[in-house]
Coordinates of C-alpha atoms in Angstrom, one line a residue:
M8 CA 81.1 102.6 119.7
R9 CA 77.7 104.2 117.6
R10 CA 77.4 106.9 120.2
H11 CA 80.9 107.5 120.3
P12 CA 81.3 111.2 119.9
L13 CA 83.9 111.3 117.4
L14 CA 81.6 109.4 115.2
R15 CA 78.3 111.7 116.1
A16 CA 80.5 115.0 115.1
A17 CA 81.5 113.2 111.8
Q18 CA 80.4 116.3 109.4
G19 CA 76.8 115.8 110.6
K20 CA 76.2 113.0 108.2
K21 CA 73.8 110.1 109.3
A22 CA 75.2 106.7 109.8
L23 CA 74.7 104.6 106.6
S24 CA 73.3 100.7 107.9
R25 CA 73.3 98.1 105.2
R26 CA 73.0 94.1 105.9
F27 CA 75.5 92.1 103.7
I28 CA 75.9 88.7 102.6
A29 CA 79.2 87.2 100.9
E30 CA 79.6 83.9 99.8
Y31 CA 83.4 83.1 98.7
Y32 CA 84.7 80.9 96.1
D33 CA 87.3 78.1 95.8
T34 CA 88.1 74.6 94.4
A35 CA 88.0 71.7 97.2
K36 CA 91.6 71.8 97.4
F37 CA 91.6 75.9 97.8
D38 CA 93.5 76.5 94.6
L39 CA 92.8 80.1 95.1
R40 CA 94.1 80.1 98.3
R41 CA 97.2 78.7 97.4
A42 CA 97.6 81.5 94.5
G43 CA 97.1 84.1 97.0
V44 CA 93.4 85.1 95.4
G45 CA 90.2 85.7 97.3
L46 CA 86.9 85.5 95.1
R47 CA 83.2 86.4 96.2
L48 CA 79.8 87.5 95.5
R49 CA 78.6 89.8 97.8
R50 CA 75.1 91.1 98.0
E51 CA 74.7 94.7 98.8
G52 CA 70.9 95.7 98.9
R53 CA 70.0 95.0 95.5
R54 CA 73.1 95.0 94.1
I55 CA 75.6 91.9 93.8
V56 CA 79.1 92.9 93.2
Q57 CA 81.8 90.3 92.6
T58 CA 85.4 91.2 94.2
V59 CA 88.7 89.4 93.3
K60 CA 91.5 90.5 96.3
R61 CA 95.3 89.5 96.1
E62 CA 97.4 88.9 98.9
G63 CA 99.2 91.9 100.7
R64 CA 100.7 92.9 103.5
V65 CA 99.4 93.1 106.9
D66 CA 101.6 95.8 108.7
G67 CA 100.5 96.6 112.3
G68 CA 96.8 95.8 111.7
L69 CA 97.1 97.9 108.2
H70 CA 95.7 95.8 105.6
Q71 CA 97.1 97.0 102.1
R72 CA 95.4 94.3 99.6
P73 CA 94.9 95.0 95.8
E74 CA 91.2 94.3 95.2
W75 CA 89.2 94.6 91.6
E76 CA 85.4 95.1 92.0
T77 CA 82.5 94.5 89.2
E78 CA 78.9 94.3 89.3
T79 CA 77.0 91.2 88.1
R80 CA 73.3 91.0 86.7
D81 CA 72.4 87.7 87.6
G82 CA 74.1 87.1 90.9
K83 CA 76.4 84.5 89.0
L84 CA 80.3 84.3 88.6
D85 CA 81.3 86.5 85.7
F86 CA 84.3 84.8 84.2
A87 CA 84.9 87.4 81.4
A88 CA 85.1 90.3 84.1
L89 CA 87.7 88.0 86.1
A90 CA 89.9 87.1 83.0
E91 CA 90.0 91.0 82.4
T92 CA 91.5 91.6 85.8
G93 CA 94.9 90.1 84.7
W94 CA 96.0 89.1 88.0
C95 CA 95.3 85.5 87.7
K96 CA 95.8 83.4 84.6
H97 CA 93.9 80.3 86.1
F98 CA 90.7 82.0 85.7
D99 CA 91.2 81.2 81.9
D100 CA 91.2 77.7 82.9
P101 CA 88.0 75.7 81.8
D102 CA 88.8 73.3 84.3
L103 CA 89.6 75.5 87.4
R104 CA 86.0 77.6 86.6
N105 CA 84.1 74.1 86.6
R106 CA 85.6 73.5 89.8
L107 CA 84.8 76.6 91.8
Q108 CA 82.3 76.5 94.5
P109 CA 80.9 78.3 97.3
I110 CA 83.1 77.4 100.4
F111 CA 82.0 79.4 103.4
T112 CA 79.5 82.7 103.7
T113 CA 79.7 86.2 106.0
E114 CA 76.5 87.4 107.1
Y115 CA 76.6 91.0 108.8
R116 CA 75.3 94.7 109.1
R117 CA 77.5 97.2 108.7
T118 CA 77.2 100.7 109.7
T119 CA 79.4 103.2 108.1
R120 CA 80.6 107.0 108.4
I121 CA 82.5 108.8 106.9
I122 CA 85.1 111.1 108.7
E123 CA 87.4 113.9 107.6
P124 CA 89.6 114.5 109.9
G125 CA 91.9 117.0 108.0
P126 CA 92.3 118.8 104.8
G127 CA 92.4 115.9 101.8
C128 CA 91.8 112.9 104.5
V129 CA 88.8 110.7 104.2
I130 CA 88.5 107.7 106.1
E131 CA 85.2 105.4 106.1
F132 CA 84.4 104.2 109.4
C133 CA 82.7 100.6 109.3
L134 CA 81.2 98.9 112.1
D135 CA 80.8 95.2 111.1
Q136 CA 78.7 92.9 113.4
G137 CA 77.4 89.0 112.3
E138 CA 78.8 86.2 111.8
I139 CA 81.1 83.6 109.5
R140 CA 79.5 80.5 108.7
A141 CA 81.2 77.1 107.1
Q142 CA 80.2 73.6 107.2
G143 CA 77.8 74.2 110.0
R144 CA 80.4 76.1 112.0
A145 CA 80.0 79.8 112.7
H146 CA 82.6 82.4 113.9
P147 CA 81.3 86.1 115.5
I148 CA 82.0 89.1 113.9
C149 CA 82.4 92.2 115.8
E150 CA 84.9 94.6 114.3
V151 CA 86.0 98.2 113.2
E152 CA 87.2 98.6 109.8
L153 CA 88.8 102.1 109.0
E154 CA 89.3 102.6 105.5
L155 CA 91.5 105.2 103.8
R156 CA 89.7 106.9 100.8
S157 CA 92.2 109.3 100.8
G158 CA 95.5 111.0 102.7
E159 CA 98.1 109.4 104.5
P160 CA 98.0 105.5 105.8
S161 CA 98.9 107.5 109.2
A162 CA 95.6 108.9 109.9
L163 CA 94.2 105.8 110.6
Y164 CA 96.2 104.8 113.4
D165 CA 95.4 108.6 114.8
L166 CA 91.6 107.7 114.3
A167 CA 92.0 104.2 116.0
L168 CA 94.4 105.6 118.9
A169 CA 91.5 108.4 119.2
L170 CA 88.6 105.9 119.4
D171 CA 90.8 103.2 122.2
Q172 CA 90.7 106.3 124.3
T173 CA 87.5 105.2 125.6
I174 CA 86.9 101.6 124.1
P175 CA 89.5 99.3 124.4
L176 CA 90.7 98.1 120.9
K177 CA 92.9 95.4 119.8
I178 CA 94.4 94.7 116.6
G179 CA 93.0 92.3 114.3
R180 CA 95.5 90.5 111.7
H181 CA 93.2 87.8 110.5
S182 CA 90.6 89.0 107.7
K183 CA 87.2 88.0 107.5
P184 CA 88.0 85.4 104.6
E185 CA 91.2 84.1 106.4
R186 CA 88.9 83.6 109.4
G187 CA 86.3 81.3 107.1
Y188 CA 89.2 79.4 106.0
L189 CA 90.3 78.8 109.6
L190 CA 86.5 77.4 110.3
L191 CA 86.6 75.1 106.9
T192 CA 90.6 73.8 108.2
E193 CA 90.7 74.0 111.4
P194 CA 94.5 73.3 111.3
A195 CA 96.1 72.7 114.9
A196 CA 97.3 75.7 116.2
Q197 CA 101.0 75.7 116.2
P198 CA 103.1 78.9 117.2
V199 CA 104.8 81.0 114.9
K200 CA 108.4 81.8 114.3
A201 CA 109.9 84.9 112.8
A202 CA 109.1 85.2 108.6
P203 CA 111.8 85.6 106.5
I204 CA 112.3 89.3 106.1
E205 CA 112.1 90.8 102.4
L206 CA 114.3 94.0 101.9
F207 CA 115.6 95.6 98.8
A208 CA 118.6 97.2 97.8
D209 CA 116.8 100.4 97.1
M210 CA 115.1 101.0 100.3
N211 CA 116.5 103.6 102.4
V212 CA 117.2 103.0 105.9
A213 CA 114.1 104.4 107.6
A214 CA 112.0 102.0 105.4
A215 CA 114.1 99.0 106.1
F216 CA 113.8 99.7 109.5
S217 CA 109.8 100.1 109.6
H218 CA 109.6 96.7 107.6
I219 CA 111.7 95.0 110.1
A220 CA 109.8 96.5 112.8
F221 CA 106.3 95.6 111.4
D222 CA 107.3 91.8 111.2
G223 CA 108.4 91.9 114.5
I224 CA 105.0 93.3 115.5
A225 CA 103.2 90.6 113.5
H226 CA 105.7 87.7 115.3
L227 CA 104.5 89.4 118.5
E228 CA 100.7 89.2 117.4
E229 CA 100.6 85.7 116.0
N230 CA 101.8 84.2 119.4
E231 CA 99.7 86.2 122.0
A232 CA 96.5 83.9 121.7
G233 CA 98.3 80.8 122.3
T234 CA 100.4 82.5 125.0
L235 CA 97.2 83.5 127.4
V236 CA 96.1 80.0 127.1
H237 CA 99.1 78.2 128.1
A238 CA 98.9 75.7 125.1
D239 CA 101.9 75.1 124.5
P240 CA 105.1 77.1 126.1
E241 CA 106.9 78.1 123.0
Y242 CA 104.1 80.5 122.4
L243 CA 105.8 82.3 124.9
H244 CA 109.1 81.9 123.8
Q245 CA 108.6 83.2 120.6
M246 CA 106.9 86.3 121.9
R247 CA 110.2 86.8 123.9
V248 CA 112.2 86.5 120.6
A249 CA 109.8 88.5 119.0
V250 CA 110.5 91.2 121.7
R251 CA 114.1 90.6 121.4
R252 CA 114.5 91.1 117.9
L253 CA 112.4 94.2 118.2
R254 CA 115.1 95.7 120.3
S255 CA 117.7 94.5 118.6
A256 CA 116.4 96.3 115.5
F257 CA 116.2 99.5 117.5
S258 CA 119.6 99.2 118.7
M259 CA 121.2 98.8 115.3
F260 CA 119.3 101.7 113.8
R261 CA 119.4 104.2 117.0
A262 CA 122.2 106.1 114.9
A263 CA 120.1 106.6 112.3
L264 CA 116.7 107.1 113.9
S265 CA 117.4 107.9 117.1
G266 CA 114.7 111.0 119.0
P267 CA 112.3 111.2 121.2
E268 CA 109.6 108.7 119.9
F269 CA 112.4 106.1 119.0
E270 CA 113.7 106.2 122.4
R271 CA 110.2 106.0 124.1
Y272 CA 109.3 102.7 121.9
A273 CA 112.4 101.3 122.6
E274 CA 112.2 101.9 126.2
E275 CA 108.5 100.1 126.3
L276 CA 109.7 97.3 124.3
R277 CA 112.3 97.0 127.4
W278 CA 109.3 97.2 129.9
L279 CA 107.7 94.1 127.2
G280 CA 111.1 92.0 127.9
Q281 CA 111.4 91.9 131.3
A282 CA 107.8 91.3 131.6
L283 CA 108.0 88.1 129.5
G284 CA 111.3 87.1 130.5
P285 CA 110.8 85.6 134.2
A286 CA 108.2 83.2 132.6
R287 CA 110.2 82.1 129.9
D288 CA 113.2 81.2 132.4
W289 CA 110.9 79.2 134.4
D290 CA 109.3 77.3 131.7
V291 CA 112.9 76.3 130.6
F292 CA 113.7 75.2 134.5
T293 CA 110.6 73.5 134.8
I294 CA 110.2 71.4 131.5
E295 CA 113.4 70.8 130.9
T296 CA 116.3 71.5 133.4
L297 CA 114.5 70.0 136.3
P298 CA 113.0 66.7 135.0
Q299 CA 116.8 65.8 133.4
I300 CA 118.1 66.4 136.7
A301 CA 115.5 65.1 139.0
A302 CA 115.7 61.3 136.9
Q303 CA 119.0 61.0 138.4
F304 CA 117.9 62.0 141.7
A305 CA 114.5 60.6 141.8
S306 CA 114.6 59.3 145.3
L307 CA 116.5 62.6 146.8
P308 CA 114.4 63.7 149.6
G309 CA 113.4 67.6 149.0
I310 CA 113.5 67.0 145.3
D311 CA 109.5 66.7 145.0
W312 CA 109.0 69.8 147.0
L313 CA 111.7 71.6 144.8
G314 CA 109.4 70.5 141.7
K315 CA 106.2 71.5 143.7
E316 CA 108.0 75.1 144.2
A317 CA 109.3 75.5 140.7
V318 CA 105.7 74.8 139.3
R319 CA 104.5 77.5 141.4
A320 CA 107.0 80.3 140.7
R321 CA 106.3 79.6 136.8
A322 CA 102.5 79.8 137.4
E323 CA 103.3 83.4 139.2
A324 CA 105.5 84.2 136.2
N325 CA 103.2 83.2 133.7
E326 CA 100.1 85.1 134.8
V327 CA 103.0 88.2 135.4
A328 CA 103.6 87.8 131.4
A329 CA 99.7 87.2 131.3
Q330 CA 98.7 90.6 132.4
A331 CA 101.3 92.5 130.6
I332 CA 99.9 90.8 127.3
E333 CA 96.2 91.6 128.3
S334 CA 97.0 95.5 129.6
R335 CA 95.9 98.3 127.6
R336 CA 99.9 99.4 128.5
Y337 CA 100.7 96.5 125.3
Q338 CA 97.8 97.3 122.9
R339 CA 98.4 100.9 122.8
L340 CA 102.4 100.4 122.4
L341 CA 101.2 98.3 119.2
L342 CA 99.0 101.0 117.8
H343 CA 101.3 103.6 118.8
L344 CA 104.4 102.1 117.5
S345 CA 102.5 100.8 114.1
A346 CA 101.4 104.6 113.7
W347 CA 104.8 106.1 113.6
L348 CA 106.2 103.2 111.8
T349 CA 103.9 104.1 109.0
T350 CA 105.5 107.5 109.1
L351 CA 108.6 106.6 108.1
Q352 CA 107.5 104.4 105.2
A353 CA 105.8 107.6 103.8
P354 CA 108.7 109.4 101.9
Q355 CA 108.3 106.3 99.7
Q356 CA 104.9 105.4 99.4
A357 CA 102.3 107.5 97.5
P358 CA 98.8 108.2 99.0
M359 CA 96.3 105.4 98.6
N360 CA 92.9 106.2 97.1
A361 CA 90.3 103.7 96.8
D362 CA 88.8 106.3 94.1
A363 CA 91.6 106.3 91.6
A364 CA 89.9 104.7 88.8
P365 CA 86.3 103.7 88.0
T366 CA 86.9 99.9 87.4
E367 CA 90.1 99.1 90.0
S368 CA 89.9 100.3 93.2
A369 CA 93.4 100.4 95.4
A370 CA 94.7 98.9 97.7
G371 CA 92.3 99.5 100.8
N372 CA 94.1 100.1 103.9
R373 CA 92.2 99.1 107.1
A374 CA 93.1 99.1 110.6
T375 CA 90.5 96.3 112.3
G376 CA 89.9 96.1 116.0
Q377 CA 87.4 94.2 118.6
A378 CA 85.6 96.9 120.8
A379 CA 86.2 95.2 124.0
A380 CA 84.4 97.9 126.6
A381 CA 82.4 101.0 126.4
A382 CA 82.8 104.5 128.7
A383 CA 82.7 108.3 128.6
A384 CA 84.4 109.3 125.5
P385 CA 87.2 112.3 125.0
S386 CA 87.3 113.9 121.7
T387 CA 90.7 114.5 120.8
L388 CA 94.0 112.2 121.3
S389 CA 95.4 114.7 123.8
E390 CA 92.5 113.7 126.5
S391 CA 93.1 110.5 128.1
A392 CA 90.4 108.0 129.5
V393 CA 92.7 105.2 130.1
V394 CA 92.1 103.8 133.9
E395 CA 95.8 103.3 134.3
P396 CA 98.4 106.1 133.4
P397 CA 99.4 107.0 130.1
V398 CA 102.7 105.0 129.3
V399 CA 103.1 105.9 125.8
A400 CA 102.8 109.4 124.9
E401 CA 100.8 110.5 121.5
P402 CA 103.5 110.5 118.9
P403 CA 103.8 114.2 117.4
A404 CA 103.2 114.4 114.0
I405 CA 106.4 113.6 111.8
E406 CA 106.8 115.5 108.3
G407 CA 108.5 113.6 106.0
P408 CA 112.3 113.3 105.6
A409 CA 112.9 116.1 107.9
A410 CA 112.1 114.1 111.2
A411 CA 115.1 111.7 110.2
D412 CA 118.7 112.0 110.1
R413 CA 120.4 112.2 107.0
I414 CA 121.7 108.1 107.7
A415 CA 118.3 107.5 107.8
L416 CA 117.4 108.1 103.8
T417 CA 120.4 106.6 102.3
G418 CA 120.7 102.9 100.8
I419 CA 120.1 100.2 103.2
R420 CA 123.2 98.1 101.5
E421 CA 125.5 100.4 103.1
Y422 CA 124.2 100.7 106.2
A423 CA 123.7 96.7 106.8
D424 CA 127.1 96.4 105.6
S425 CA 128.6 99.0 108.4
I426 CA 126.3 97.2 111.5
L427 CA 127.3 93.7 110.6
S428 CA 131.2 94.8 110.5
K429 CA 130.3 96.4 113.8
R430 CA 128.4 93.5 115.4
R431 CA 131.1 90.8 114.0
K432 CA 133.9 93.1 115.5
R433 CA 132.4 93.0 118.7
V434 CA 131.8 88.8 118.6
K435 CA 135.4 88.7 118.1
K436 CA 136.2 90.9 121.0
C437 CA 134.0 89.3 123.4
G438 CA 135.4 86.0 122.3
R439 CA 138.9 86.5 122.7
D440 CA 141.0 84.1 125.1
L441 CA 137.1 82.5 125.5
A442 CA 139.2 79.8 127.7
Q443 CA 139.7 82.3 130.4
R444 CA 136.3 84.0 130.2
S445 CA 134.2 83.8 133.3
A446 CA 130.7 82.7 133.1
A447 CA 129.7 86.8 132.8
E448 CA 131.8 87.2 129.9
R449 CA 130.5 84.1 128.2
H450 CA 127.2 85.8 128.4
Q451 CA 128.3 88.8 126.8
L452 CA 129.4 86.8 124.2
R453 CA 126.3 85.2 123.7
I454 CA 124.6 88.4 123.6
A455 CA 127.0 89.7 120.6
V456 CA 126.1 86.1 118.7
K457 CA 122.9 86.5 119.1
K458 CA 122.8 90.5 118.3
L459 CA 124.7 89.5 114.9
R460 CA 122.8 86.8 114.2
Y461 CA 119.6 88.6 114.2
A462 CA 121.4 91.4 112.0
I463 CA 122.1 88.9 109.5
E464 CA 118.3 87.6 109.6
F465 CA 117.3 91.2 109.3
F466 CA 119.5 91.9 106.1
S467 CA 120.2 88.3 104.7
A468 CA 117.9 89.4 101.7
L469 CA 120.8 91.5 100.5
Y470 CA 123.3 89.2 99.9
A471 CA 124.3 85.7 98.4
R472 CA 122.1 83.3 99.8
K473 CA 124.8 80.4 100.3
K474 CA 127.5 82.7 101.4
V475 CA 124.5 83.6 104.2
K476 CA 123.6 80.4 105.0
E477 CA 127.0 78.8 105.7
F478 CA 127.8 81.7 108.3
T479 CA 124.7 81.7 109.9
A480 CA 124.9 77.6 110.3
A481 CA 128.4 78.5 112.1
L482 CA 126.7 81.1 114.1
T483 CA 123.8 79.2 115.0
A484 CA 126.0 76.4 116.7
L485 CA 127.8 78.4 118.9
Q486 CA 124.8 80.1 120.0
E487 CA 122.9 77.2 121.2
V488 CA 126.1 76.2 123.3
L489 CA 126.1 79.3 124.6
G490 CA 122.1 79.2 125.2
A491 CA 122.8 75.8 127.3
L492 CA 125.6 77.7 129.4
N493 CA 123.2 80.5 129.7
D494 CA 120.5 78.1 131.2
A495 CA 122.8 76.5 133.6
A496 CA 123.7 80.6 134.8
V497 CA 119.8 80.9 135.3
T498 CA 119.0 77.6 137.1
Q499 CA 121.5 79.1 139.4
T500 CA 119.6 82.2 139.6
L501 CA 116.3 80.9 140.4
L502 CA 117.3 78.5 142.9
S503 CA 118.4 80.9 144.9
R504 CA 114.8 82.5 144.8
L505 CA 113.3 79.2 145.9
P506 CA 112.2 79.8 149.9
A507 CA 113.8 76.5 151.2
S508 CA 113.8 75.9 154.8
A509 CA 114.3 72.8 155.8
A510 CA 117.5 70.8 155.0
I511 CA 116.1 68.6 152.8
E512 CA 115.0 71.2 150.9
H513 CA 118.8 72.8 151.4
E514 CA 120.1 69.6 149.9
A515 CA 117.7 69.5 146.9
V516 CA 118.7 72.9 145.7
G517 CA 122.6 72.3 146.3
I518 CA 122.2 69.0 144.4
V519 CA 120.3 70.6 141.3
A520 CA 122.8 73.7 141.3
G521 CA 126.1 71.5 141.5
Y522 CA 124.5 68.9 138.6
S523 CA 123.7 71.9 136.7
A524 CA 127.2 73.2 136.7
A525 CA 128.9 70.0 136.2
L526 CA 127.0 69.7 132.7
A527 CA 127.7 73.3 131.5
Q528 CA 131.7 72.4 132.2
A529 CA 130.9 69.4 130.0
R530 CA 130.3 71.5 127.3
Q531 CA 133.6 73.5 127.4
V532 CA 135.0 71.5 124.8
S533 CA 132.1 71.6 122.5
L534 CA 132.0 75.5 123.1
D535 CA 135.5 75.9 121.9
Q536 CA 134.9 73.5 118.7
R537 CA 132.2 75.5 117.9
W538 CA 133.8 79.2 118.2
N539 CA 137.1 78.2 116.2
A540 CA 135.0 77.0 113.6
L541 CA 133.1 80.3 113.6
R542 CA 136.6 82.0 113.6
R543 CA 137.2 80.3 109.8
H544 CA 134.4 81.9 108.4
K545 CA 135.0 85.1 106.6
A546 CA 132.3 87.9 106.3
F547 CA 130.3 87.4 103.0
W548 CA 129.3 91.3 103.2

């Protein structure tokens, strides 16, 4: 990384290498963390700098956090300076002051270069190598931070993509202090569901889409590690949900934002969904569907064979999913998509400059990655050193509002009303004469219901909470029954793919298929009831 041509050609300036040792402070009960505040003392050569940080957003690896720094003379916490931040009143609390203590330490060597990729744009490149220590445990640090000193945030992604042409980078969501707290608490890892989306009435359509899509990327990234180690099938399920939500967002915003970049990313998300889908289908069949049916036919000849074949097929499908997640294609999709989404936000955001004030620095923007390998490097974005063919083309420059249709700059509430009405109309059409609908037609209703639910989840912050909750509850109840019916249909498809040859194997497949179909038929009454319950709810928009 240090010898990368892009860095060596950085205005001919010599790299600066420094050793940092930082102690992070909190109470034994993590009062500061719960308040969204970070506090540290960091030794930088002969200086000791006190830093306070507040929570911010992390969009596609882009960390935006307000921070305040001051130099201390005696190496101790300066409570007078803390009180002056105006960010956190509990620094005025004598009891909290007495309970503050060092809780973990970071020690690393930082190699820094200043890069000026264009007029008015200054980026600080930092390569950090060291470790985080807490209570006798340690976690390695090997990461690149790109901090925007001046210019547009999209420049960070341009540089990250240029570096990634040669050295594979993986977007990092967790900061050093976040990893320090993880060392202390060691929480049991759990799959992460989609977080509530906060939209505001004064957002335009383009910015709202960017906000929704960034949340989808976060949902994906939070479940990557668990999926790769097969810790819990729910990790893969949540990744698949994240892809579906992203694809649904692209579908509902197509009228406002459709263009070459938009369609390219929509197609790449379709690829990702196809890579993850079979693994989830086999998970459901192997863990939920088959055990339930096999318990009724434990002595059936061929049932053991069926179980083993299902496990084999599941392992193969999970390997395909893992290969997709670990591929350059996937990582570059996230980088390219994040870069493009940042340009959609640009008209509403002022450029960030860490030198805006002598005492208070604006939010630092950091794109963090881990270098996985090194090879010969191209010096421009247009040259590709990726072994597999480039799948996502480099996004061309987007010049502010000219990149978006007129609709994209209108208010989000009006657009949301329109989308919700269209989605509800589609649900009504697909559900008409439900009792006479075929399995394929019920599947179309399920898709329509799911798309309406995603739209409500995306836009719920714009409407009255109680009405949204009531409508969503009825929609979810219907979706659960439709999901069970779909699982039965998928079961038939999966069974047809198993290599049955002997008579007992065919018999086992036939019995499981028939029993699954009977279970689905028994749900028809419940389906009718929940459909009628949904029809009684009026639109809340």
